[in-house]
Structures are given as C-alpha cells and as structure tokens.
PDB file of C-alpha atoms in Angstrom:
ATOM      1  CA  UNK A   1      45.779  71.380 212.663  1.00 33.00           C
ATOM      2  CA  UNK A   2      44.228  74.694 214.176  1.00 42.00           C
ATOM      3  CA  UNK A   3      45.933  76.407 211.200  1.00 43.00           C
ATOM      4  CA  UNK A   4      44.324  73.970 208.804  1.00 50.00           C
ATOM      5  CA  UNK A   5      40.639  74.760 210.523  1.00 51.00           C
ATOM      6  CA  UNK A   6      41.184  78.516 210.053  1.00 52.00           C
ATOM      7  CA  UNK A   7      41.878  78.242 206.537  1.00 60.00           C
ATOM      8  CA  UNK A   8      39.049  76.226 205.509  1.00 85.00           C
ATOM      9  CA  UNK A   9      36.633  78.704 207.626  1.00 93.00           C
ATOM     10  CA  UNK A  10      34.615  80.957 205.651  1.00 98.00           C
ATOM     11  CA  UNK A  11      36.279  84.829 206.517  1.00 98.00           C
ATOM     12  CA  UNK A  12      33.533  87.477 207.572  1.00 98.00           C
ATOM     13  CA  UNK A  13      34.390  91.528 207.502  1.00 98.00           C
ATOM     14  CA  UNK A  14      31.810  93.362 209.738  1.00 98.00           C
ATOM     15  CA  UNK A  15      32.445  96.932 209.021  1.00 98.00           C
ATOM     16  CA  UNK A  16      31.527  99.742 211.856  1.00 98.00           C
ATOM     17  CA  UNK A  17      29.349 101.929 209.151  1.00 98.00           C
ATOM     18  CA  UNK A  18      29.424 104.839 211.652  1.00 96.00           C
ATOM     19  CA  UNK A  19      33.161 104.511 212.794  1.00 96.00           C
ATOM     20  CA  UNK A  20      34.161 104.782 208.858  1.00 97.00           C
ATOM     21  CA  UNK A  21      31.590 107.356 208.075  1.00 97.00           C
ATOM     22  CA  UNK A  22      32.894 110.105 210.437  1.00 95.00           C
ATOM     23  CA  UNK A  23      36.310 109.294 209.762  1.00 95.00           C
ATOM     24  CA  UNK A  24      35.875 109.834 206.246  1.00 95.00           C
ATOM     25  CA  UNK A  25      33.687 112.843 206.785  1.00 96.00           C
ATOM     26  CA  UNK A  26      36.285 114.663 209.136  1.00 94.00           C
ATOM     27  CA  UNK A  27      39.230 113.865 207.006  1.00 92.00           C
ATOM     28  CA  UNK A  28      37.919 116.162 204.321  1.00 89.00           C
ATOM     29  CA  UNK A  29      35.359 118.513 205.997  1.00 86.00           C
ATOM     30  CA  UNK A  30      38.120 120.417 207.746  1.00 81.00           C
ATOM     31  CA  UNK A  31      39.230 121.714 204.453  1.00 86.00           C
ATOM     32  CA  UNK A  32      36.261 122.294 203.285  1.00 85.00           C
ATOM     33  CA  UNK A  33      36.231 119.404 200.675  1.00 89.00           C
ATOM     34  CA  UNK A  34      32.457 118.502 200.907  1.00 95.00           C
ATOM     35  CA  UNK A  35      32.915 117.074 197.240  1.00 96.00           C
ATOM     36  CA  UNK A  36      29.095 118.462 196.296  1.00 95.00           C
ATOM     37  CA  UNK A  37      27.726 116.540 193.524  1.00 96.00           C
ATOM     38  CA  UNK A  38      25.671 118.637 190.680  1.00 96.00           C
ATOM     39  CA  UNK A  39      22.383 117.447 192.319  1.00 96.00           C
ATOM     40  CA  UNK A  40      24.038 119.834 195.647  1.00 96.00           C
ATOM     41  CA  UNK A  41      24.384 116.932 197.594  1.00 96.00           C
ATOM     42  CA  UNK A  42      27.700 116.436 199.420  1.00 97.00           C
ATOM     43  CA  UNK A  43      29.251 113.171 199.126  1.00 97.00           C
ATOM     44  CA  UNK A  44      32.682 113.245 201.019  1.00 97.00           C
ATOM     45  CA  UNK A  45      31.578 111.211 203.801  1.00 97.00           C
ATOM     46  CA  UNK A  46      30.004 108.453 201.465  1.00 98.00           C
ATOM     47  CA  UNK A  47      33.078 108.319 199.223  1.00 97.00           C
ATOM     48  CA  UNK A  48      35.649 108.346 202.120  1.00 96.00           C
ATOM     49  CA  UNK A  49      33.798 105.741 203.626  1.00 98.00           C
ATOM     50  CA  UNK A  50      33.526 103.321 200.336  1.00 98.00           C
ATOM     51  CA  UNK A  51      36.621 103.905 199.905  1.00 97.00           C
ATOM     52  CA  UNK A  52      37.818 102.561 203.249  1.00 97.00           C
ATOM     53  CA  UNK A  53      35.500  99.194 202.800  1.00 98.00           C
ATOM     54  CA  UNK A  54      36.782  98.690 199.605  1.00 98.00           C
ATOM     55  CA  UNK A  55      40.736  98.893 200.575  1.00 97.00           C
ATOM     56  CA  UNK A  56      39.876  96.543 203.460  1.00 98.00           C
ATOM     57  CA  UNK A  57      38.214  93.984 201.304  1.00 98.00           C
ATOM     58  CA  UNK A  58      41.011  94.304 198.628  1.00 97.00           C
ATOM     59  CA  UNK A  59      43.666  94.222 201.534  1.00 97.00           C
ATOM     60  CA  UNK A  60      41.923  91.142 203.593  1.00 98.00           C
ATOM     61  CA  UNK A  61      39.760  89.516 201.158  1.00 98.00           C
ATOM     62  CA  UNK A  62      37.060  88.646 202.984  1.00 98.00           C
ATOM     63  CA  UNK A  63      34.209  85.977 201.370  1.00 98.00           C
ATOM     64  CA  UNK A  64      31.525  87.645 203.493  1.00 98.00           C
ATOM     65  CA  UNK A  65      30.857  91.332 204.252  1.00 98.00           C
ATOM     66  CA  UNK A  66      28.257  93.159 206.439  1.00 98.00           C
ATOM     67  CA  UNK A  67      27.954  96.844 207.635  1.00 98.00           C
ATOM     68  CA  UNK A  68      26.168  97.643 210.857  1.00 98.00           C
ATOM     69  CA  UNK A  69      24.823 100.933 211.736  1.00 98.00           C
ATOM     70  CA  UNK A  70      23.839 103.203 214.970  1.00 96.00           C
ATOM     71  CA  UNK A  71      19.726 103.574 214.501  1.00 95.00           C
ATOM     72  CA  UNK A  72      19.576 107.574 216.003  1.00 89.00           C
ATOM     73  CA  UNK A  73      21.023 108.682 218.769  1.00 86.00           C
ATOM     74  CA  UNK A  74      18.979 107.275 221.954  1.00 93.00           C
ATOM     75  CA  UNK A  75      19.935 104.092 222.944  1.00 96.00           C
ATOM     76  CA  UNK A  76      19.083 101.760 226.342  1.00 97.00           C
ATOM     77  CA  UNK A  77      22.327 103.428 227.627  1.00 97.00           C
ATOM     78  CA  UNK A  78      20.599 106.904 227.419  1.00 96.00           C
ATOM     79  CA  UNK A  79      18.021 104.983 229.667  1.00 96.00           C
ATOM     80  CA  UNK A  80      20.808 104.032 232.240  1.00 97.00           C
ATOM     81  CA  UNK A  81      22.310 107.254 232.669  1.00 97.00           C
ATOM     82  CA  UNK A  82      21.229 110.684 231.294  1.00 94.00           C
ATOM     83  CA  UNK A  83      24.649 112.113 230.150  1.00 95.00           C
ATOM     84  CA  UNK A  84      25.660 109.438 228.046  1.00 95.00           C
ATOM     85  CA  UNK A  85      27.145 110.832 224.782  1.00 94.00           C
ATOM     86  CA  UNK A  86      25.437 114.244 225.570  1.00 93.00           C
ATOM     87  CA  UNK A  87      28.814 116.141 225.027  1.00 92.00           C
ATOM     88  CA  UNK A  88      27.992 115.207 221.682  1.00 90.00           C
ATOM     89  CA  UNK A  89      26.712 118.262 218.910  1.00 89.00           C
ATOM     90  CA  UNK A  90      24.237 117.486 216.060  1.00 89.00           C
ATOM     91  CA  UNK A  91      25.846 115.890 213.118  1.00 91.00           C
ATOM     92  CA  UNK A  92      27.122 118.666 210.592  1.00 93.00           C
ATOM     93  CA  UNK A  93      24.548 119.635 207.919  1.00 95.00           C
ATOM     94  CA  UNK A  94      26.586 118.356 205.157  1.00 96.00           C
ATOM     95  CA  UNK A  95      26.766 115.036 206.526  1.00 95.00           C
ATOM     96  CA  UNK A  96      22.870 114.545 207.135  1.00 95.00           C
ATOM     97  CA  UNK A  97      21.654 113.565 203.379  1.00 97.00           C
ATOM     98  CA  UNK A  98      25.118 111.221 203.790  1.00 97.00           C
ATOM     99  CA  UNK A  99      23.568 108.536 205.922  1.00 97.00           C
ATOM    100  CA  UNK A 100      21.010 107.075 203.658  1.00 97.00           C
ATOM    101  CA  UNK A 101      23.161 107.663 201.019  1.00 98.00           C
ATOM    102  CA  UNK A 102      26.034 105.127 202.839  1.00 98.00           C
ATOM    103  CA  UNK A 103      23.149 102.691 203.194  1.00 98.00           C
ATOM    104  CA  UNK A 104      22.067 103.009 199.472  1.00 98.00           C
ATOM    105  CA  UNK A 105      25.822 102.966 198.678  1.00 98.00           C
ATOM    106  CA  UNK A 106      26.247  99.327 200.680  1.00 98.00           C
ATOM    107  CA  UNK A 107      23.180  97.979 199.378  1.00 98.00           C
ATOM    108  CA  UNK A 108      24.250  98.444 195.543  1.00 98.00           C
ATOM    109  CA  UNK A 109      27.076  96.033 196.763  1.00 98.00           C
ATOM    110  CA  UNK A 110      24.605  93.304 197.894  1.00 98.00           C
ATOM    111  CA  UNK A 111      26.316  93.911 201.547  1.00 98.00           C
ATOM    112  CA  UNK A 112      23.529  93.617 203.996  1.00 98.00           C
ATOM    113  CA  UNK A 113      23.185  96.859 206.397  1.00 98.00           C
ATOM    114  CA  UNK A 114      22.313  95.946 209.699  1.00 98.00           C
ATOM    115  CA  UNK A 115      20.889  98.139 212.675  1.00 98.00           C
ATOM    116  CA  UNK A 116      18.443  97.932 215.499  1.00 98.00           C
ATOM    117  CA  UNK A 117      16.839 101.027 217.168  1.00 97.00           C
ATOM    118  CA  UNK A 118      17.565 100.932 221.111  1.00 97.00           C
ATOM    119  CA  UNK A 119      21.123  99.854 220.161  1.00 98.00           C
ATOM    120  CA  UNK A 120      24.454 100.926 218.921  1.00 98.00           C
ATOM    121  CA  UNK A 121      26.443  99.685 216.117  1.00 98.00           C
ATOM    122  CA  UNK A 122      28.679  98.305 218.541  1.00 98.00           C
ATOM    123  CA  UNK A 123      26.511  95.956 220.011  1.00 98.00           C
ATOM    124  CA  UNK A 124      25.462  94.768 216.827  1.00 98.00           C
ATOM    125  CA  UNK A 125      28.730  93.863 215.349  1.00 98.00           C
ATOM    126  CA  UNK A 126      29.442  92.010 219.188  1.00 98.00           C
ATOM    127  CA  UNK A 127      25.871  90.029 218.555  1.00 98.00           C
ATOM    128  CA  UNK A 128      26.481  89.127 215.192  1.00 98.00           C
ATOM    129  CA  UNK A 129      30.553  88.468 215.501  1.00 98.00           C
ATOM    130  CA  UNK A 130      30.212  86.171 218.591  1.00 98.00           C
ATOM    131  CA  UNK A 131      27.589  84.026 216.665  1.00 98.00           C
ATOM    132  CA  UNK A 132      29.388  83.784 213.198  1.00 98.00           C
ATOM    133  CA  UNK A 133      32.746  83.109 214.948  1.00 98.00           C
ATOM    134  CA  UNK A 134      31.290  79.512 215.702  1.00 97.00           C
ATOM    135  CA  UNK A 135      31.744  78.956 212.035  1.00 96.00           C
ATOM    136  CA  UNK A 136      33.660  81.850 210.579  1.00 98.00           C
ATOM    137  CA  UNK A 137      36.985  84.079 211.193  1.00 98.00           C
ATOM    138  CA  UNK A 138      35.450  87.265 211.990  1.00 98.00           C
ATOM    139  CA  UNK A 139      37.424  90.672 211.720  1.00 98.00           C
ATOM    140  CA  UNK A 140      35.688  93.819 212.884  1.00 98.00           C
ATOM    141  CA  UNK A 141      37.037  96.868 210.657  1.00 98.00           C
ATOM    142  CA  UNK A 142      36.724  99.835 212.892  1.00 98.00           C
ATOM    143  CA  UNK A 143      38.342 103.101 214.406  1.00 96.00           C
ATOM    144  CA  UNK A 144      37.085 102.356 217.936  1.00 96.00           C
ATOM    145  CA  UNK A 145      39.313 100.639 220.956  1.00 96.00           C
ATOM    146  CA  UNK A 146      35.603  99.986 222.342  1.00 96.00           C
ATOM    147  CA  UNK A 147      35.744  97.072 220.193  1.00 98.00           C
ATOM    148  CA  UNK A 148      38.781  95.015 221.546  1.00 98.00           C
ATOM    149  CA  UNK A 149      36.666  93.656 224.252  1.00 98.00           C
ATOM    150  CA  UNK A 150      35.045  91.474 221.724  1.00 98.00           C
ATOM    151  CA  UNK A 151      38.744  89.912 220.805  1.00 98.00           C
ATOM    152  CA  UNK A 152      38.736  85.777 220.735  1.00 97.00           C
ATOM    153  CA  UNK A 153      40.244  82.929 218.825  1.00 97.00           C
ATOM    154  CA  UNK A 154      37.813  83.463 216.077  1.00 98.00           C
ATOM    155  CA  UNK A 155      37.534  87.304 216.448  1.00 98.00           C
ATOM    156  CA  UNK A 156      40.115  90.264 215.548  1.00 98.00           C
ATOM    157  CA  UNK A 157      40.201  93.756 215.381  1.00 98.00           C
ATOM    158  CA  UNK A 158      41.339  96.064 212.631  1.00 98.00           C
ATOM    159  CA  UNK A 159      41.877  99.521 213.682  1.00 98.00           C
ATOM    160  CA  UNK A 160      41.836 102.015 211.066  1.00 97.00           C
ATOM    161  CA  UNK A 161      44.947 104.034 211.329  1.00 95.00           C
ATOM    162  CA  UNK A 162      45.570 107.503 209.325  1.00 92.00           C
ATOM    163  CA  UNK A 163      45.569 107.320 205.673  1.00 91.00           C
ATOM    164  CA  UNK A 164      44.002 104.357 203.710  1.00 93.00           C
ATOM    165  CA  UNK A 165      44.867 100.883 203.729  1.00 93.00           C
ATOM    166  CA  UNK A 166      47.013 101.184 207.213  1.00 95.00           C
ATOM    167  CA  UNK A 167      45.754  98.975 209.985  1.00 97.00           C
ATOM    168  CA  UNK A 168      46.729  97.818 213.180  1.00 97.00           C
ATOM    169  CA  UNK A 169      45.060  94.125 213.361  1.00 98.00           C
ATOM    170  CA  UNK A 170      44.568  92.674 217.001  1.00 98.00           C
ATOM    171  CA  UNK A 171      43.747  89.192 218.326  1.00 98.00           C
ATOM    172  CA  UNK A 172      43.736  88.297 222.121  1.00 98.00           C
ATOM    173  CA  UNK A 173      47.680  87.502 221.950  1.00 98.00           C
ATOM    174  CA  UNK A 174      48.799  91.121 220.525  1.00 98.00           C
ATOM    175  CA  UNK A 175      46.131  92.580 222.413  1.00 98.00           C
ATOM    176  CA  UNK A 176      47.806  91.125 225.728  1.00 98.00           C
ATOM    177  CA  UNK A 177      51.348  92.290 224.732  1.00 98.00           C
ATOM    178  CA  UNK A 178      49.932  96.281 224.415  1.00 97.00           C
ATOM    179  CA  UNK A 179      48.124  96.363 227.253  1.00 97.00           C
ATOM    180  CA  UNK A 180      48.879  93.555 229.499  1.00 97.00           C
ATOM    181  CA  UNK A 181      45.584  92.596 230.014  1.00 98.00           C
ATOM    182  CA  UNK A 182      42.724  89.898 228.203  1.00 98.00           C
ATOM    183  CA  UNK A 183      40.231  91.498 225.945  1.00 98.00           C
ATOM    184  CA  UNK A 184      37.215  91.046 228.651  1.00 98.00           C
ATOM    185  CA  UNK A 185      39.272  93.054 231.249  1.00 98.00           C
ATOM    186  CA  UNK A 186      38.928  96.146 228.691  1.00 98.00           C
ATOM    187  CA  UNK A 187      35.649  96.304 230.046  1.00 98.00           C
ATOM    188  CA  UNK A 188      36.167  96.926 233.594  1.00 98.00           C
ATOM    189  CA  UNK A 189      39.399  99.137 232.111  1.00 98.00           C
ATOM    190  CA  UNK A 190      37.119 101.492 230.466  1.00 98.00           C
ATOM    191  CA  UNK A 191      34.594 101.520 233.675  1.00 98.00           C
ATOM    192  CA  UNK A 192      37.371 102.614 235.851  1.00 98.00           C
ATOM    193  CA  UNK A 193      38.884 105.065 233.953  1.00 97.00           C
ATOM    194  CA  UNK A 194      35.596 106.497 231.938  1.00 97.00           C
ATOM    195  CA  UNK A 195      35.274 107.735 228.616  1.00 96.00           C
ATOM    196  CA  UNK A 196      35.187 111.059 227.644  1.00 94.00           C
ATOM    197  CA  UNK A 197      34.208 110.622 223.989  1.00 94.00           C
ATOM    198  CA  UNK A 198      30.941 108.830 225.191  1.00 95.00           C
ATOM    199  CA  UNK A 199      30.976 110.995 228.636  1.00 96.00           C
ATOM    200  CA  UNK A 200      30.809 108.891 231.294  1.00 96.00           C
ATOM    201  CA  UNK A 201      33.324 109.651 234.322  1.00 94.00           C
ATOM    202  CA  UNK A 202      34.243 106.175 235.743  1.00 97.00           C
ATOM    203  CA  UNK A 203      35.874 106.842 239.227  1.00 98.00           C
ATOM    204  CA  UNK A 204      37.373 110.442 238.686  1.00 97.00           C
ATOM    205  CA  UNK A 205      41.274 110.760 239.126  1.00 97.00           C
ATOM    206  CA  UNK A 206      41.943 107.148 238.130  1.00 97.00           C
ATOM    207  CA  UNK A 207      43.555 107.291 234.588  1.00 97.00           C
ATOM    208  CA  UNK A 208      44.438 104.159 232.419  1.00 97.00           C
ATOM    209  CA  UNK A 209      47.849 103.972 233.945  1.00 97.00           C
ATOM    210  CA  UNK A 210      46.313 103.590 237.304  1.00 98.00           C
ATOM    211  CA  UNK A 211      43.288 101.242 236.419  1.00 98.00           C
ATOM    212  CA  UNK A 212      45.821  98.892 234.176  1.00 98.00           C
ATOM    213  CA  UNK A 213      47.836  98.362 237.564  1.00 98.00           C
ATOM    214  CA  UNK A 214      45.097  97.583 239.175  1.00 98.00           C
ATOM    215  CA  UNK A 215      43.531  95.034 236.865  1.00 98.00           C
ATOM    216  CA  UNK A 216      47.038  93.495 236.316  1.00 98.00           C
ATOM    217  CA  UNK A 217      47.340  93.032 239.943  1.00 98.00           C
ATOM    218  CA  UNK A 218      43.602  91.870 240.801  1.00 98.00           C
ATOM    219  CA  UNK A 219      42.123  91.059 237.352  1.00 98.00           C
ATOM    220  CA  UNK A 220      38.516  92.461 237.880  1.00 98.00           C
ATOM    221  CA  UNK A 221      36.272  95.213 239.349  1.00 98.00           C
ATOM    222  CA  UNK A 222      34.992  92.487 241.960  1.00 98.00           C
ATOM    223  CA  UNK A 223      38.784  91.447 242.594  1.00 98.00           C
ATOM    224  CA  UNK A 224      39.574  95.220 243.388  1.00 98.00           C
ATOM    225  CA  UNK A 225      36.893  95.637 245.633  1.00 98.00           C
ATOM    226  CA  UNK A 226      37.527  92.637 247.561  1.00 98.00           C
ATOM    227  CA  UNK A 227      41.143  93.931 247.830  1.00 98.00           C
ATOM    228  CA  UNK A 228      40.612  97.695 248.471  1.00 97.00           C
ATOM    229  CA  UNK A 229      42.316  97.638 252.271  1.00 97.00           C
ATOM    230  CA  UNK A 230      45.412  96.751 249.869  1.00 97.00           C
ATOM    231  CA  UNK A 231      45.115  99.854 248.002  1.00 97.00           C
ATOM    232  CA  UNK A 232      46.785 103.207 248.440  1.00 97.00           C
ATOM    233  CA  UNK A 233      44.736 105.672 250.397  1.00 97.00           C
ATOM    234  CA  UNK A 234      44.436 107.527 247.455  1.00 97.00           C
ATOM    235  CA  UNK A 235      42.865 105.022 245.409  1.00 98.00           C
ATOM    236  CA  UNK A 236      40.763 103.237 248.118  1.00 98.00           C
ATOM    237  CA  UNK A 237      39.284 106.996 248.450  1.00 98.00           C
ATOM    238  CA  UNK A 238      38.319 107.575 244.975  1.00 98.00           C
ATOM    239  CA  UNK A 239      36.519 104.110 244.423  1.00 98.00           C
ATOM    240  CA  UNK A 240      34.530 104.245 247.633  1.00 98.00           C
ATOM    241  CA  UNK A 241      33.438 107.761 246.540  1.00 98.00           C
ATOM    242  CA  UNK A 242      32.525 106.378 243.157  1.00 97.00           C
ATOM    243  CA  UNK A 243      30.891 102.783 243.756  1.00 98.00           C
ATOM    244  CA  UNK A 244      27.682 103.693 242.007  1.00 97.00           C
ATOM    245  CA  UNK A 245      28.994 105.333 239.085  1.00 97.00           C
ATOM    246  CA  UNK A 246      31.909 102.647 238.433  1.00 98.00           C
ATOM    247  CA  UNK A 247      29.203  99.935 238.280  1.00 98.00           C
ATOM    248  CA  UNK A 248      26.998 101.907 236.497  1.00 98.00           C
ATOM    249  CA  UNK A 249      30.240 102.884 233.868  1.00 98.00           C
ATOM    250  CA  UNK A 250      30.728  99.189 233.770  1.00 98.00           C
ATOM    251  CA  UNK A 251      27.283  98.747 232.289  1.00 98.00           C
ATOM    252  CA  UNK A 252      27.921 101.529 229.809  1.00 98.00           C
ATOM    253  CA  UNK A 253      31.326 100.106 228.599  1.00 98.00           C
ATOM    254  CA  UNK A 254      30.178  96.418 227.821  1.00 98.00           C
ATOM    255  CA  UNK A 255      29.215  95.724 224.363  1.00 98.00           C
ATOM    256  CA  UNK A 256      25.902  93.788 224.381  1.00 98.00           C
ATOM    257  CA  UNK A 257      26.155  90.514 222.179  1.00 98.00           C
ATOM    258  CA  UNK A 258      22.748  89.193 222.706  1.00 98.00           C
ATOM    259  CA  UNK A 259      20.825  91.823 220.495  1.00 97.00           C
ATOM    260  CA  UNK A 260      17.564  90.355 218.792  1.00 98.00           C
ATOM    261  CA  UNK A 261      19.196  90.567 215.152  1.00 97.00           C
ATOM    262  CA  UNK A 262      20.818  88.032 213.248  1.00 96.00           C
ATOM    263  CA  UNK A 263      22.769  87.933 210.030  1.00 97.00           C
ATOM    264  CA  UNK A 264      23.149  84.401 208.629  1.00 96.00           C
ATOM    265  CA  UNK A 265      26.212  83.945 206.868  1.00 96.00           C
ATOM    266  CA  UNK A 266      24.712  83.332 203.464  1.00 96.00           C
ATOM    267  CA  UNK A 267      23.178  86.998 203.360  1.00 97.00           C
ATOM    268  CA  UNK A 268      26.881  88.245 203.539  1.00 98.00           C
ATOM    269  CA  UNK A 269      28.431  86.435 200.808  1.00 98.00           C
ATOM    270  CA  UNK A 270      30.509  89.304 199.194  1.00 98.00           C
ATOM    271  CA  UNK A 271      29.795  89.422 195.362  1.00 97.00           C
ATOM    272  CA  UNK A 272      28.705  92.305 193.615  1.00 96.00           C
ATOM    273  CA  UNK A 273      26.995  93.340 190.287  1.00 97.00           C
ATOM    274  CA  UNK A 274      29.501  95.221 188.522  1.00 96.00           C
ATOM    275  CA  UNK A 275      27.194  96.971 186.299  1.00 97.00           C
ATOM    276  CA  UNK A 276      24.711  97.833 189.225  1.00 97.00           C
ATOM    277  CA  UNK A 277      27.609  99.376 191.171  1.00 98.00           C
ATOM    278  CA  UNK A 278      28.935 101.448 188.322  1.00 97.00           C
ATOM    279  CA  UNK A 279      25.435 102.841 188.113  1.00 97.00           C
ATOM    280  CA  UNK A 280      24.910 103.680 191.563  1.00 97.00           C
ATOM    281  CA  UNK A 281      28.732 105.149 191.712  1.00 97.00           C
ATOM    282  CA  UNK A 282      28.147 106.959 188.681  1.00 97.00           C
ATOM    283  CA  UNK A 283      24.698 108.539 189.825  1.00 97.00           C
ATOM    284  CA  UNK A 284      25.666 110.072 192.578  1.00 97.00           C
ATOM    285  CA  UNK A 285      29.055 111.098 191.006  1.00 97.00           C
ATOM    286  CA  UNK A 286      31.616 109.256 192.952  1.00 97.00           C
ATOM    287  CA  UNK A 287      34.538 109.607 190.908  1.00 94.00           C
ATOM    288  CA  UNK A 288      36.913 108.947 193.383  1.00 92.00           C
ATOM    289  CA  UNK A 289      35.414 105.273 194.115  1.00 96.00           C
ATOM    290  CA  UNK A 290      34.677 104.717 190.631  1.00 94.00           C
ATOM    291  CA  UNK A 291      38.862 105.200 189.838  1.00 92.00           C
ATOM    292  CA  UNK A 292      39.276 102.361 192.526  1.00 90.00           C
ATOM    293  CA  UNK A 293      36.915  99.623 190.599  1.00 86.00           C
TER     294      UNK A 293
END
C-alpha cells in the first residue's frame, strides 16, 4: 500500500546550490580551466553546476525542482560562535561573478532560487524538505553529508560522487546500515567529533569511531552524560572538559527546519521553455551545457 502511495506522490528535487557550484568550480579551477567567455566572465562553476543539476533531473526525473543558496557568509551560527567557518578564505576572484550568473541560469529554467539572509542553504533545504515531505517524495541533491540528518520516510539524500551522474542515494535504512545510528543522531555525532570544514571542535580527542560507539550504546548526548561513570576515564575526562563546547557544537550542527521561508509545490513545477533556456545559454556561451539539451 505504501509503495502505491509513494508512486502517486510528486517528486521534489531540492538542490544545494552552493555545494554544486563550488564543487564544479574546484573541479576545473585546479587545471586553470575557468572557461572565460568573450565578455571576460569566467563560467566554469556555472556550467559545471548546470551539468550536475541537469544530469540529476534526467536521472531522477523529478516533477518539481528548487535550488537553495547561502545568502552571504554571516549567519545566526556566527552569532553563536565567532570561529564558525572562520577558517575559510574568501571566494576566488574567478568565482565572484558566477554567484549571480548561477541564479540567472536557474531562473531561465523557471526554477525557484531560494535563500534567506542569516541562514544557510542547509536550513532553507531542511525547512522546505520537512514541509514538502507531507505531500511529496523529497530528494536533496548535495555533496554535503550534513544533510543526512534530514533523512526520513519521505526524504532521501543524493550525495554526489566523482564525475557526473554518480550518486550515493540514502534513506534512513541505508544510513543505518552504513553508520549504525539513526539520521537524527548525526547531529550528536557531529557535536561530539566536531567539524573541521565548519571550524568547530566538538570534544577534543573524540573522533568518529568513538563518537559512533558512544551513540550506539547511549543513543544521545543526554544518554552519554547520564552514564559518564560507565565511560573510560579518558572519555569521561575529555567530555567533562568540553561540556560547554559539546552543547554549542550541537546547536551549530543542527540544521534549522523552521526558517521563515516557503516554496509551495506549484511554484517548483519543473517545466521550462526550451527557447528561453537556449537563449540564456547562448548569450553566456555555455557551450558544454548547450550540448546536453
């Protein structure tokens, strides 16, 4: 019965715009292939982003699509912790004109661009995914494993692998088989082990292996703290020394799913005007994408 219900639901692909754009940029930038057009504008990130997005729409055939973006680097997480993402350098100069260009390209496909100042794309994706999952099957296209905390019965996460069209598709069952914990426990996992990419430490000296073992045994940070006396002396000492950072790291790790934005399903219906898209691609000389149409 559930299978039939799933078949009848619309399929909504939520695209993590920044994850795809940066992935595409660094995939070609290392060899200096910025694909500068006749106007002097680099297009490597946007072309790679569009190829990732269109390969996925061809592969998964969603009925609805939306793209979520970060809107500036400062978010509520920086208010909580000064060091949040402080290790990241400014975007390369070749990347800067491509942020607006990517949104313009998405708009040409009549796909909504979504973002809200003060929040990350992850928070927008989490909010829209949770609301949309009531009526549709949601897939999140990203390269970011943080999104795995959002998995549930009607939300899957499509992780990009190397190249184009190679994916690891996860649902709660496959995630449990892989990590041995439930998706929501991913938040506590990151709180314990920290995140070098986002620059918060978690509990110094506790890596993924120990964090997973503790969560398998005690389920949550609360469960671990209630059973401190059962931990090894080393584990107990490390956790007690970093209690404040542990709780803060959990706040930083959790994707907010109550951001004041919305994306009604009707707005994201995936159907574009071929002529309008070709005009945009030709104007900006997106030759590698034109070949895909």
